[in-house]
Coordinates of C-alpha atoms in Angstrom, one line a residue:
Chain J
M1 CA -10.2 -8.1 -13.7
N2 CA -12.2 -11.2 -14.6
E3 CA -11.9 -10.9 -18.4
P4 CA -14.4 -12.6 -20.5
Q5 CA -13.6 -15.6 -22.7
I6 CA -11.7 -14.4 -25.8
N7 CA -13.8 -12.6 -28.3
L8 CA -12.7 -13.1 -31.9
K9 CA -13.7 -11.5 -35.1
T10 CA -12.0 -12.2 -38.5
T11 CA -12.3 -10.0 -41.5
V12 CA -10.7 -10.2 -45.1
L13 CA -9.6 -6.5 -45.5
D14 CA -8.1 -6.8 -48.9
D15 CA -6.6 -9.4 -51.2
G16 CA -4.3 -11.4 -49.2
L17 CA -4.6 -9.4 -46.0
G18 CA -6.8 -10.8 -43.1
L19 CA -7.6 -9.0 -39.8
I20 CA -8.2 -10.8 -36.5
S21 CA -9.6 -8.8 -33.7
A22 CA -8.9 -10.6 -30.3
A23 CA -10.4 -9.3 -27.0
G24 CA -9.9 -11.4 -23.9
Y25 CA -7.3 -13.6 -22.0
I26 CA -4.8 -15.2 -24.6
N27 CA -3.9 -18.4 -23.0
N28 CA -3.9 -21.9 -24.4
E29 CA -7.5 -21.7 -25.1
G30 CA -7.6 -18.1 -26.3
G31 CA -4.3 -18.6 -28.2
Q32 CA -5.6 -21.6 -30.0
A33 CA -8.7 -19.8 -31.0
V34 CA -6.5 -17.1 -32.5
A35 CA -4.4 -19.8 -34.2
D36 CA -7.5 -21.5 -35.6
A37 CA -8.7 -18.1 -36.9
A38 CA -5.2 -17.5 -38.5
S39 CA -5.3 -20.9 -40.2
E40 CA -8.7 -20.2 -41.6
L41 CA -7.7 -16.9 -43.0
V42 CA -4.5 -18.3 -44.5
G43 CA -6.5 -21.3 -46.0
G44 CA -8.7 -18.8 -47.5
G45 CA -5.9 -17.0 -49.3
C46 CA -4.7 -14.4 -46.8
N47 CA -0.9 -14.7 -46.6
S48 CA -0.5 -11.6 -44.4
L49 CA -2.4 -10.9 -41.1
V50 CA -3.1 -8.0 -38.7
I51 CA -4.0 -9.1 -35.2
D52 CA -5.8 -6.3 -33.3
L53 CA -5.3 -6.9 -29.6
D54 CA -7.7 -4.1 -28.5
G55 CA -9.4 -5.4 -25.4
T56 CA -6.8 -7.9 -24.6
R57 CA -4.9 -7.1 -21.3
I58 CA -3.2 -10.4 -20.5
I59 CA -1.2 -12.7 -22.5
N60 CA 0.5 -15.6 -20.8
S61 CA 3.5 -17.6 -21.8
I62 CA 1.6 -20.3 -23.7
G63 CA -0.3 -17.6 -25.6
V64 CA 3.0 -16.1 -26.6
S65 CA 4.4 -19.4 -27.8
I66 CA 1.2 -19.9 -29.9
L67 CA 1.5 -16.3 -31.3
L68 CA 5.2 -17.2 -32.2
E69 CA 4.0 -20.3 -34.2
I70 CA 1.4 -18.3 -36.0
M71 CA 4.2 -15.9 -36.9
E72 CA 6.4 -18.7 -38.1
K73 CA 3.7 -20.1 -40.2
I74 CA 3.0 -16.8 -41.9
M75 CA 6.6 -16.2 -42.6
E76 CA 7.0 -19.7 -44.1
G77 CA 4.4 -18.7 -46.5
D78 CA 6.3 -15.4 -47.4
G79 CA 3.7 -13.4 -45.7
K80 CA 3.8 -10.9 -42.9
L81 CA 2.2 -10.4 -39.4
A82 CA 1.5 -7.2 -37.7
F83 CA 0.0 -6.5 -34.1
C84 CA -1.8 -3.3 -33.0
N85 CA -3.4 -1.8 -30.0
L86 CA -1.1 -3.3 -27.4
T87 CA -1.2 -2.3 -23.8
P88 CA 2.2 -1.1 -22.6
T89 CA 2.7 -4.3 -20.6
I90 CA 1.9 -6.5 -23.6
A91 CA 4.1 -4.4 -25.9
K92 CA 7.0 -4.9 -23.4
T93 CA 6.3 -8.6 -23.3
F94 CA 6.5 -8.8 -27.1
E95 CA 9.7 -7.0 -27.1
I96 CA 11.3 -9.2 -24.6
M97 CA 10.0 -12.4 -26.1
G98 CA 11.2 -11.2 -29.6
L99 CA 7.9 -11.0 -31.5
D100 CA 8.8 -7.4 -32.4
Q101 CA 11.8 -8.7 -34.4
Y102 CA 9.6 -10.5 -37.1
A103 CA 6.3 -8.9 -36.7
G104 CA 5.3 -5.2 -37.0
I105 CA 3.9 -3.5 -34.0
F106 CA 1.6 -0.5 -34.5
P107 CA -0.3 1.8 -32.3
D108 CA -3.7 1.2 -34.1
R109 CA -5.4 -0.7 -36.8
E110 CA -5.1 1.9 -39.4
A111 CA -1.3 2.2 -39.0
A112 CA -1.0 -1.5 -39.3
V113 CA -3.1 -1.8 -42.4
T114 CA -1.4 1.1 -44.0
S115 CA 2.0 -0.5 -43.4
F116 CA 1.0 -3.3 -45.7
A117 CA -0.2 -1.1 -48.4
I118 CA 3.2 0.8 -48.3
D119 CA 5.1 -2.4 -48.3
G120 CA 3.0 -3.7 -51.3
T121 CA 3.0 -7.1 -49.4
T122 CA -0.5 -7.7 -50.0
Chain D
M1 CA 15.8 -37.9 -55.9
A2 CA 19.4 -37.6 -54.5
L3 CA 20.5 -37.4 -50.8
P4 CA 21.5 -33.9 -51.0
D5 CA 17.8 -33.0 -51.5
L6 CA 17.1 -34.6 -48.2
L7 CA 19.8 -32.7 -46.5
R8 CA 18.1 -29.5 -47.7
S9 CA 15.5 -30.0 -45.0
A10 CA 18.3 -30.1 -42.4
D11 CA 19.5 -27.0 -43.7
L12 CA 16.0 -25.3 -43.6
A13 CA 15.5 -26.5 -40.0
L14 CA 18.7 -25.0 -38.8
G15 CA 17.8 -21.9 -40.5
G16 CA 15.0 -21.6 -38.4
Q17 CA 12.0 -23.2 -40.1
S18 CA 9.7 -25.4 -37.9
A19 CA 9.7 -29.1 -38.3
V20 CA 6.0 -29.1 -38.5
G21 CA 6.1 -27.0 -41.7
L22 CA 8.9 -29.0 -43.1
A23 CA 7.6 -32.6 -42.3
D24 CA 5.4 -33.0 -45.3
D25 CA 8.0 -32.0 -47.9
F26 CA 10.6 -34.1 -46.1
L27 CA 8.5 -37.2 -46.0
H28 CA 7.6 -36.9 -49.6
Q29 CA 11.4 -36.7 -50.4
V30 CA 12.1 -39.8 -48.2
V31 CA 9.4 -41.8 -50.1
E32 CA 10.7 -40.8 -53.3
T33 CA 14.4 -41.4 -52.5
T34 CA 13.7 -44.9 -51.1
G35 CA 11.4 -45.8 -53.8
S36 CA 8.6 -46.5 -51.4
R37 CA 4.9 -46.5 -52.3
A38 CA 3.9 -44.5 -49.1
G39 CA 5.4 -43.2 -45.8
I40 CA 4.4 -42.2 -42.3
L41 CA 6.6 -40.0 -40.1
K42 CA 5.8 -40.1 -36.3
A43 CA 7.1 -38.1 -33.4
F44 CA 6.3 -39.9 -30.0
D45 CA 3.8 -42.3 -31.8
K46 CA 1.9 -39.4 -33.2
D47 CA 1.7 -38.5 -36.9
A48 CA 3.9 -35.8 -38.0
A49 CA 3.3 -36.4 -41.8
R50 CA 1.8 -38.9 -44.2
W51 CA 2.5 -39.4 -47.7
P52 CA 0.5 -39.4 -49.6
K53 CA -1.6 -37.1 -47.5
S54 CA -4.6 -39.1 -48.4
L55 CA -3.3 -42.2 -46.7
S56 CA -5.7 -43.1 -43.9
P57 CA -5.1 -45.3 -40.9
Q58 CA -7.5 -47.8 -42.3
V59 CA -5.6 -48.1 -45.5
E60 CA -2.4 -48.3 -43.4
Q61 CA -3.7 -51.3 -41.4
A62 CA -5.0 -53.0 -44.4
T63 CA -1.8 -52.9 -46.3
E64 CA 1.2 -55.3 -45.9
G65 CA 4.8 -54.7 -46.6
W66 CA 5.6 -51.8 -44.1
S67 CA 9.1 -51.4 -43.0
D68 CA 9.6 -49.6 -39.6
V69 CA 12.7 -47.7 -38.6
V70 CA 12.9 -46.2 -35.0
F71 CA 15.4 -43.3 -34.6
G72 CA 15.8 -43.6 -30.8
D73 CA 18.8 -41.4 -30.3
G74 CA 17.1 -38.0 -30.7
Q75 CA 14.9 -35.7 -28.7
G76 CA 11.9 -36.0 -30.9
G77 CA 11.1 -39.7 -30.4
W78 CA 11.0 -40.1 -34.3
S79 CA 9.9 -43.3 -36.0
L80 CA 9.4 -43.9 -39.8
R81 CA 7.1 -46.4 -41.7
L82 CA 7.8 -47.0 -45.4
L83 CA 5.7 -49.2 -47.6
Q84 CA 7.6 -51.6 -49.6
P85 CA 10.8 -49.4 -50.0
E86 CA 13.1 -50.4 -52.9
R87 CA 16.3 -48.6 -51.5
L88 CA 16.8 -48.4 -47.7
D89 CA 20.5 -48.6 -47.4
E90 CA 22.6 -47.2 -44.5
A91 CA 23.5 -44.0 -46.3
V92 CA 19.8 -43.2 -46.7
L93 CA 19.2 -44.0 -43.0
K94 CA 22.2 -41.8 -42.0
T95 CA 20.9 -39.0 -44.0
I96 CA 17.4 -39.3 -42.6
R97 CA 18.8 -39.6 -39.1
L98 CA 20.9 -36.5 -39.6
V99 CA 17.9 -34.4 -40.8
L100 CA 15.8 -35.5 -37.8
R101 CA 18.7 -34.7 -35.5
A102 CA 18.9 -31.2 -37.1
W103 CA 15.2 -30.7 -36.4
D104 CA 15.6 -31.8 -32.9
L105 CA 18.5 -29.2 -32.4
S106 CA 16.5 -26.5 -34.0
T107 CA 13.6 -27.3 -31.8
E108 CA 15.9 -27.3 -28.7
L109 CA 17.4 -24.1 -29.6
K110 CA 14.0 -22.4 -30.1
R111 CA 13.1 -23.7 -26.5
S112 CA 16.3 -22.4 -25.0
R113 CA 15.7 -19.1 -26.6
F114 CA 12.2 -19.0 -25.3
D115 CA 13.2 -20.0 -21.7
E116 CA 15.9 -17.4 -21.8
R117 CA 13.5 -14.6 -22.9
Y118 CA 11.0 -16.0 -20.4
H119 CA 13.5 -15.4 -17.7
L120 CA 13.9 -11.8 -18.9
W121 CA 10.1 -11.5 -18.8
E122 CA 10.0 -12.6 -15.2
L123 CA 12.7 -9.9 -14.3
E124 CA 10.7 -7.3 -16.3
A125 CA 7.6 -8.2 -14.4
I126 CA 9.5 -8.0 -11.1
R127 CA 10.9 -4.7 -12.2
A128 CA 7.4 -3.4 -13.3
I129 CA 5.9 -4.2 -9.9
A130 CA 8.8 -2.5 -8.0
T131 CA 8.1 0.6 -10.2
T132 CA 4.4 0.4 -9.4
I133 CA 5.1 0.1 -5.7
G134 CA 7.0 3.4 -5.8
G135 CA 4.1 5.1 -7.6
L136 CA 1.0 3.7 -6.0
D137 CA -0.3 4.1 -2.4
D138 CA -3.6 2.4 -3.4
P139 CA -3.6 -1.3 -2.4
G140 CA -6.5 -2.0 -4.8
A141 CA -4.6 -0.6 -7.9
L142 CA -1.4 -2.3 -6.8
A143 CA -3.3 -5.7 -6.3
E144 CA -4.7 -5.4 -10.0
E145 CA -1.2 -4.8 -11.3
L146 CA 0.3 -7.6 -9.4
V147 CA -2.4 -10.2 -10.3
A148 CA -2.2 -9.2 -13.9
H149 CA 1.6 -10.0 -14.0
L150 CA 1.1 -13.2 -12.0
V151 CA -1.5 -14.5 -14.4
A152 CA 0.7 -13.7 -17.4
L153 CA 3.9 -15.2 -16.0
L154 CA 2.6 -18.2 -14.2
G155 CA 0.1 -18.8 -16.9
V156 CA -2.6 -19.7 -14.3
K157 CA -6.4 -19.7 -14.8
S158 CA -7.1 -18.1 -11.4
A159 CA -5.3 -15.6 -9.3
H160 CA -6.5 -13.8 -6.2
L161 CA -5.0 -11.4 -3.6
F162 CA -7.0 -11.3 -0.2
L163 CA -6.1 -8.7 2.5
E164 CA -8.4 -8.2 5.4
S165 CA -11.3 -10.0 4.1
S166 CA -11.3 -13.7 3.2
E167 CA -14.5 -13.4 1.3
E168 CA -13.7 -10.5 -1.0
A169 CA -10.4 -10.3 -3.0
V170 CA -8.8 -6.9 -3.7
G171 CA -7.2 -8.2 -6.8
R172 CA -8.7 -11.1 -8.8
F173 CA -8.7 -13.0 -12.0
G174 CA -10.8 -16.0 -12.8
P175 CA -12.9 -18.1 -10.5
K176 CA -12.2 -18.3 -6.9
V177 CA -11.0 -21.7 -5.8
L178 CA -10.7 -21.7 -1.9
E179 CA -13.4 -21.2 0.6
P180 CA -12.8 -18.4 3.2
E181 CA -12.0 -20.9 5.9
A182 CA -9.1 -22.3 3.7
I183 CA -8.0 -18.7 3.1
D184 CA -8.0 -18.0 6.8
R185 CA -5.7 -21.0 7.5
A186 CA -3.5 -20.0 4.7
R187 CA -2.9 -16.6 6.5
H188 CA -0.9 -18.6 9.0
E189 CA 0.4 -21.5 6.9
A190 CA 1.1 -22.0 3.2
L191 CA -1.0 -24.3 1.2
V192 CA 0.8 -26.0 -1.6
T193 CA -0.8 -28.7 -3.8
D194 CA -0.4 -29.7 -7.5
D195 CA -3.3 -27.4 -8.4
V196 CA -3.2 -24.6 -5.8
I197 CA -0.7 -22.4 -4.0
A198 CA -1.8 -20.1 -1.3
L199 CA 1.0 -18.0 0.4
P200 CA 0.6 -15.7 3.5
L201 CA 2.0 -12.2 3.0
N202 CA 4.1 -12.1 6.3
A203 CA 5.0 -8.7 7.7
A204 CA 6.7 -7.8 10.9
T205 CA 3.2 -6.8 12.2
G206 CA 1.6 -10.1 11.3
S207 CA -0.1 -11.6 8.2
L208 CA -1.4 -8.9 5.9
G209 CA -3.2 -11.4 3.5
V210 CA -3.1 -14.3 1.3
L211 CA -1.9 -14.7 -2.4
V212 CA -3.6 -17.6 -4.2
V213 CA -3.1 -18.9 -7.7
A214 CA -4.5 -22.1 -9.1
H215 CA -4.7 -24.4 -12.3
K216 CA -1.4 -23.7 -14.1
E217 CA -2.1 -24.1 -17.8
A218 CA -0.1 -26.5 -20.1
R219 CA -0.4 -26.6 -23.9
A220 CA -3.1 -29.2 -23.4
G221 CA -5.1 -28.7 -20.2
T222 CA -3.3 -28.1 -16.9
E223 CA -0.1 -29.3 -15.2
A224 CA 1.1 -29.4 -11.6
F225 CA 3.0 -26.3 -10.2
A226 CA 6.8 -26.8 -10.3
P227 CA 9.1 -25.7 -7.4
Q228 CA 10.3 -22.7 -9.4
D229 CA 6.6 -21.5 -9.8
R230 CA 6.4 -21.4 -5.9
S231 CA 9.8 -19.6 -5.8
L232 CA 8.4 -17.0 -8.2
L233 CA 5.2 -16.7 -6.2
E234 CA 7.2 -16.2 -3.0
L235 CA 9.1 -13.4 -4.7
F236 CA 5.8 -11.7 -5.7
A237 CA 4.4 -12.2 -2.2
L238 CA 7.4 -10.6 -0.7
Q239 CA 7.1 -7.6 -3.1
V240 CA 3.4 -7.1 -2.4
T241 CA 4.1 -7.4 1.4
V242 CA 6.7 -4.6 0.9
A243 CA 4.4 -2.7 -1.1
L244 CA 1.4 -2.9 1.4
E245 CA 3.8 -2.1 4.2
Y246 CA 5.1 1.0 2.3
A247 CA 1.4 2.1 1.6
R248 CA 0.5 1.7 5.3
L249 CA 3.4 3.6 6.5
A250 CA 2.9 6.4 4.0
R251 CA -0.7 6.6 5.0
E252 CA 0.1 6.6 8.7
S253 CA 2.8 9.2 8.1
L254 CA 0.3 11.5 6.4
E255 CA -2.2 10.9 9.2
R256 CA 0.4 11.8 11.8
D257 CA 1.3 15.0 10.1
R258 CA -2.3 16.0 9.8
F259 CA -2.8 15.2 13.4
R260 CA 0.2 17.2 14.4
R261 CA -0.9 20.2 12.5
E262 CA -4.4 20.0 14.1
L263 CA -2.8 19.8 17.5
E264 CA -0.7 22.9 16.7
V265 CA -3.9 24.7 15.6
A266 CA -5.6 23.7 18.8
A267 CA -2.6 24.9 20.8
T268 CA -2.5 28.2 19.0
I269 CA -6.3 28.7 19.6
Q270 CA -5.9 27.9 23.3
R271 CA -2.9 30.2 23.8
H272 CA -5.0 33.0 22.2
L273 CA -7.7 32.3 24.8
L274 CA -5.3 33.1 27.5
P275 CA -5.2 36.9 28.4
Q276 CA -2.9 38.4 25.9
C277 CA -1.9 41.1 28.3
P278 CA -3.0 41.9 31.8
P279 CA -5.8 44.5 32.3
D280 CA -4.7 47.9 33.2
L281 CA -6.8 48.4 36.3
P282 CA -6.1 51.1 38.8
G283 CA -5.1 49.7 42.2
F284 CA -3.8 46.4 40.7
R285 CA -0.6 45.2 39.2
I286 CA -1.0 41.8 37.4
H287 CA 1.1 39.2 35.7
G288 CA 0.4 35.7 34.4
L289 CA 2.2 33.2 32.5
S290 CA 2.1 29.6 31.4
S291 CA 5.2 27.4 30.5
P292 CA 5.7 27.8 26.8
T293 CA 4.5 24.6 25.1
R294 CA 3.5 23.6 21.6
H295 CA 1.0 21.1 22.7
V296 CA -2.6 21.5 23.9
A297 CA -2.3 22.1 27.7
G298 CA -4.5 21.0 30.4
D299 CA -3.7 24.3 32.3
T300 CA -5.4 27.6 31.7
Y301 CA -5.9 30.9 33.6
D302 CA -8.1 33.9 33.0
I303 CA -8.4 37.4 34.4
L304 CA -11.6 39.4 34.2
V305 CA -12.3 42.9 35.4
Q306 CA -15.6 42.9 37.4
D307 CA -17.0 46.1 38.9
G308 CA -13.7 47.7 39.5
G309 CA -12.3 44.6 41.0
L310 CA -10.6 41.5 39.5
V311 CA -11.6 38.0 39.1
V312 CA -8.7 35.4 38.5
T313 CA -9.0 31.7 37.9
V314 CA -6.6 28.9 37.5
T315 CA -7.6 25.5 36.1
D316 CA -5.6 22.3 35.9
V317 CA -7.3 19.3 34.1
S318 CA -6.0 15.9 34.9
G319 CA -4.1 14.3 31.9
K320 CA -2.7 16.1 29.0
G321 CA -3.6 16.7 25.3
V322 CA -6.7 17.7 23.4
G323 CA -9.2 16.1 25.9
A324 CA -7.7 18.0 28.8
G325 CA -7.3 21.2 26.8
L326 CA -11.0 21.1 25.7
I327 CA -12.1 20.8 29.4
A328 CA -9.8 23.5 30.5
S329 CA -11.3 25.8 27.8
G330 CA -14.8 24.8 28.8
V331 CA -14.2 25.9 32.4
Q332 CA -12.8 29.1 31.2
A333 CA -15.8 29.7 29.0
G334 CA -18.2 28.7 31.8
V335 CA -16.5 31.1 34.4
R336 CA -16.9 34.0 31.8
L337 CA -20.5 33.3 31.3
L338 CA -21.3 32.6 35.0
V339 CA -19.7 35.5 36.7
P340 CA -22.4 38.1 37.2
E341 CA -21.9 41.1 39.3
D342 CA -22.7 39.6 42.6
F343 CA -22.2 36.0 42.0
R344 CA -21.1 34.1 44.9
L345 CA -17.8 32.0 44.2
E346 CA -19.1 28.9 46.1
D347 CA -22.2 28.9 43.8
L348 CA -20.2 29.3 40.7
A349 CA -17.9 26.3 41.7
F350 CA -21.0 24.2 42.6
R351 CA -22.5 24.9 39.1
L352 CA -19.1 24.3 37.3
N353 CA -18.7 21.0 39.2
G354 CA -22.3 19.9 38.2
F355 CA -21.5 20.7 34.6
L356 CA -18.3 18.8 34.5
C357 CA -19.7 15.8 36.3
G358 CA -21.9 15.1 33.2
A359 CA -19.5 16.1 30.6
T360 CA -16.6 13.7 30.9
D361 CA -16.9 9.9 30.7
D362 CA -13.3 9.1 31.3
N363 CA -12.8 10.1 35.0
R364 CA -11.2 13.4 34.0
F365 CA -11.4 16.1 36.6
A366 CA -10.2 19.7 37.0
T367 CA -8.6 21.4 40.1
F368 CA -9.9 24.9 40.2
A369 CA -8.9 28.2 42.1
M370 CA -10.6 31.4 41.7
I371 CA -10.3 34.6 43.5
R372 CA -12.2 37.9 43.4
I373 CA -10.5 41.0 44.7
L374 CA -12.7 44.0 45.2
A375 CA -11.3 47.6 44.8
D376 CA -11.1 48.0 48.5
G377 CA -8.9 44.9 48.8
C378 CA -11.3 42.5 50.2
L379 CA -10.3 39.0 48.8
Y380 CA -12.7 36.1 48.2
A381 CA -11.4 32.8 47.3
V382 CA -12.7 29.3 46.5
N383 CA -10.3 26.4 46.0
A384 CA -11.7 23.1 44.5
G385 CA -9.0 20.6 44.9
H386 CA -6.2 22.9 43.6
C387 CA -2.8 23.9 45.0
P388 CA -3.0 26.4 47.9
I389 CA -3.5 30.0 46.9
L390 CA -0.6 31.9 48.4
V391 CA -1.0 35.4 49.8
R392 CA 2.3 37.0 50.2
R393 CA 2.0 39.8 52.6
C394 CA 4.0 43.0 52.1
D395 CA 6.0 42.2 55.3
G396 CA 7.1 38.9 53.8
G397 CA 4.7 36.6 55.4
V398 CA 2.9 34.0 53.5
E399 CA -0.7 32.9 54.1
Q400 CA -2.4 29.9 52.3
I401 CA -5.9 29.4 51.3
T402 CA -6.2 25.7 51.0
S403 CA -8.8 23.6 49.2
S404 CA -12.3 23.4 50.6
G405 CA -13.7 20.5 48.5
L406 CA -13.0 18.0 45.8
P407 CA -11.8 18.9 42.4
L408 CA -14.5 19.6 39.8
G409 CA -15.9 16.7 37.9
I410 CA -15.6 14.1 40.5
L411 CA -18.8 14.1 42.5
D412 CA -21.9 16.1 41.7
G413 CA -23.4 18.1 44.6
V414 CA -20.1 19.0 46.3
I415 CA -20.5 22.1 48.4
Y416 CA -17.6 24.6 48.3
R417 CA -16.6 27.2 50.9
T418 CA -15.6 30.7 50.0
E419 CA -12.7 32.1 52.1
R420 CA -12.5 35.8 52.8
L421 CA -9.5 38.1 54.0
N422 CA -8.6 41.7 53.6
L423 CA -5.4 42.5 51.6
R424 CA -3.1 45.1 52.8
C425 CA -1.5 47.7 50.5
G426 CA 1.4 45.9 48.6
D427 CA 0.1 42.3 49.3
T428 CA 0.5 39.9 46.3
V429 CA -1.7 36.9 45.7
F430 CA -0.2 33.9 43.8
L431 CA -2.2 31.2 41.9
F432 CA -0.3 28.4 40.3
T433 CA -0.5 24.9 39.1
D434 CA 1.3 21.7 40.3
G435 CA 3.5 21.9 37.2
L436 CA 5.8 24.1 39.4
T437 CA 5.6 22.1 42.7
E438 CA 6.2 18.8 40.9
A439 CA 9.2 20.1 38.8
E440 CA 11.9 17.6 39.4
N441 CA 15.7 17.9 39.6
P442 CA 18.2 15.4 38.1
E443 CA 17.6 13.2 41.2
E444 CA 14.0 13.1 40.5
E445 CA 13.1 14.9 43.7
E446 CA 10.2 17.3 43.5
F447 CA 10.5 21.1 44.0
G448 CA 7.5 20.8 46.5
Q449 CA 5.1 23.1 48.2
A450 CA 7.5 24.2 51.1
R451 CA 10.2 25.2 48.7
L452 CA 7.8 27.2 46.6
T453 CA 6.3 28.8 49.6
D454 CA 9.9 29.9 50.7
V455 CA 10.6 31.3 47.2
V456 CA 7.3 33.2 47.2
A457 CA 8.3 34.7 50.5
S458 CA 11.7 35.9 49.3
S459 CA 10.5 36.9 45.9
P460 CA 11.0 40.6 45.1
C461 CA 7.3 41.7 45.3
E462 CA 8.1 45.2 45.8
E463 CA 9.4 45.2 42.2
G464 CA 6.1 44.2 41.0
P465 CA 4.4 40.9 40.2
E466 CA 6.3 40.4 37.0
A467 CA 9.6 40.3 38.7
A468 CA 8.3 38.1 41.4
C469 CA 6.9 35.6 38.8
E470 CA 10.4 35.7 36.9
A471 CA 12.2 34.9 40.3
I472 CA 9.9 32.0 41.0
F473 CA 10.3 30.5 37.6
G474 CA 14.0 31.2 37.7
A475 CA 14.1 29.3 41.1
V476 CA 12.3 26.3 39.6
E477 CA 14.5 26.3 36.5
A478 CA 17.7 26.4 38.7
Y479 CA 16.2 23.5 40.7
T480 CA 15.6 21.3 37.7
E481 CA 18.9 22.5 36.1
G482 CA 17.3 23.2 32.8
L483 CA 15.4 19.7 32.5
P484 CA 12.0 20.2 30.9
L485 CA 9.0 20.2 33.0
H486 CA 6.9 17.0 33.0
D487 CA 3.6 19.0 33.4
D488 CA 2.2 22.2 32.2
A489 CA 3.1 25.1 34.7
T490 CA 1.0 28.2 35.2
L491 CA 1.6 31.1 37.6
V492 CA -0.5 34.3 38.1
A493 CA 0.3 37.1 40.5
V494 CA -2.0 39.9 41.4
Q495 CA -0.6 42.9 43.6
W496 CA -3.2 45.2 45.4
L497 CA -1.8 48.7 45.7
G498 CA -4.3 50.0 48.1
T499 CA -7.2 52.4 47.8
R500 CA -5.0 55.4 47.9
S501 CA -3.3 54.3 44.6
V502 CA -6.7 54.2 42.9
E503 CA -7.5 57.7 44.2
D504 CA -4.1 58.8 43.1
G505 CA -4.7 57.3 39.7
M506 CA -8.1 58.9 39.5
G507 CA -6.6 62.2 40.6

């Protein structure tokens, strides 16, 4: 279970919608890397984000708190945040820690991106 | 800008917005409200906001006219620097203090909510592991599940579960931090430092392994483990101990069931090797039985027809169980292979003894009795360390053919002696094992050879060997008052009816 360091990839999908693919351990280092990627996308004009956690199996409490801060920042900019490809354990963690109250949780990337198109958020 | 504009920041903070996001706007409002040229807001001596944003520390140091206000009554450790403020009266300060206090409260509320949810997360992890315990009997999969929950909850950079091996962990995350020698020590005594906790998995049967976590993460770097971290880890260690014990007991139970089934199969095979019904041979009446048992027995008997006469053997292997049963069956097979038409019994016993002496390495031996009765009533017998062969004459007298040598399998090269005597019409020969003579009553007194001889003497042989055997077993059962026999018990009876009966049967 020795997960590699977090592997990040950012993509601008559409006007105002950014995608972060994060695979690896989301702890203080991994979480900060995700936060930096989010800030870069927001600074580049993306007010809404999809964070794809395919390949991420463990998120610790510091990682969760960083994701909460990303969520706050996105909401303060009147944007939206969505997560997809969560393991059952991470999905349960998000539910308990309240992330699912303000961020969309989707089974896969396509469903997450489609939700923004339907909302017209982007 | 009016004071109510300042208070709007407090309202936003209490509404859930983060102080970080509000700090720039708030400081801007403070600078304008106080008529200052610039401002710096600090939390615990670190910059939270600067206005204008381009205000550098160099410019800050090179400029004179700063007014410093410390708000020491809140949680945030706030302080404010304003450059040449025109209006900094008590009303403005109270308003600023109120806003900062609102931010502190908002932060505290979020932290409390996070802590509350974190405890729910702990409970969920414990529930998830308990559920996993019920569904997994594979220690490897269980270990991976446990380590994943541990890493997530404790926020550690390294977690390992060691079972038998202190070199190779069954569940692992991150780099190993302890050498095998340290892990071996932790099997007996917990190791707790600021950076590492290693707890033994203590079961009733001893230490099952060690759970090691190291380097607890903080927002910046790492921090020392807190007492509640150890408590949580102890709870996990207890859970994994229960899980491992459960898995072990489940495996052992399956193994016992499998072994029991195999024993039943072996016992069935052995029972089928016994004569299923006595041969219908003119001039003879035959009956044999072993005490009913579900386990593999060390007793066996066999009845063969040989040239119009009979060969009967009884074997009793020391000990019980599969080993004894295999040897008993081996002797039975050997006899069947070695009995030629004119084979002498002492030679057969000699060869069987040689075979057994090389076949067992745990000092097992077999007592063995064998008779051959020819059609004319001539009886040959060899007794290798076995109970006496009893010849119950038709007039009620009993003669014994005792052992002429050591049991089979003790000493190679033993010479046995064949006894010979002539049967009279109606005589009955009994072969038995010591399960009968060693049967005990409730006072733990053995039935004994003398009592058995008396019972044989008074048995109703005139009604046939089956009635005689039933009477003997009945006497033993009455003696033991229904207590189960300690050992296997076998009894074979052969009655010779005389040459006339053969001629009558042929006629």
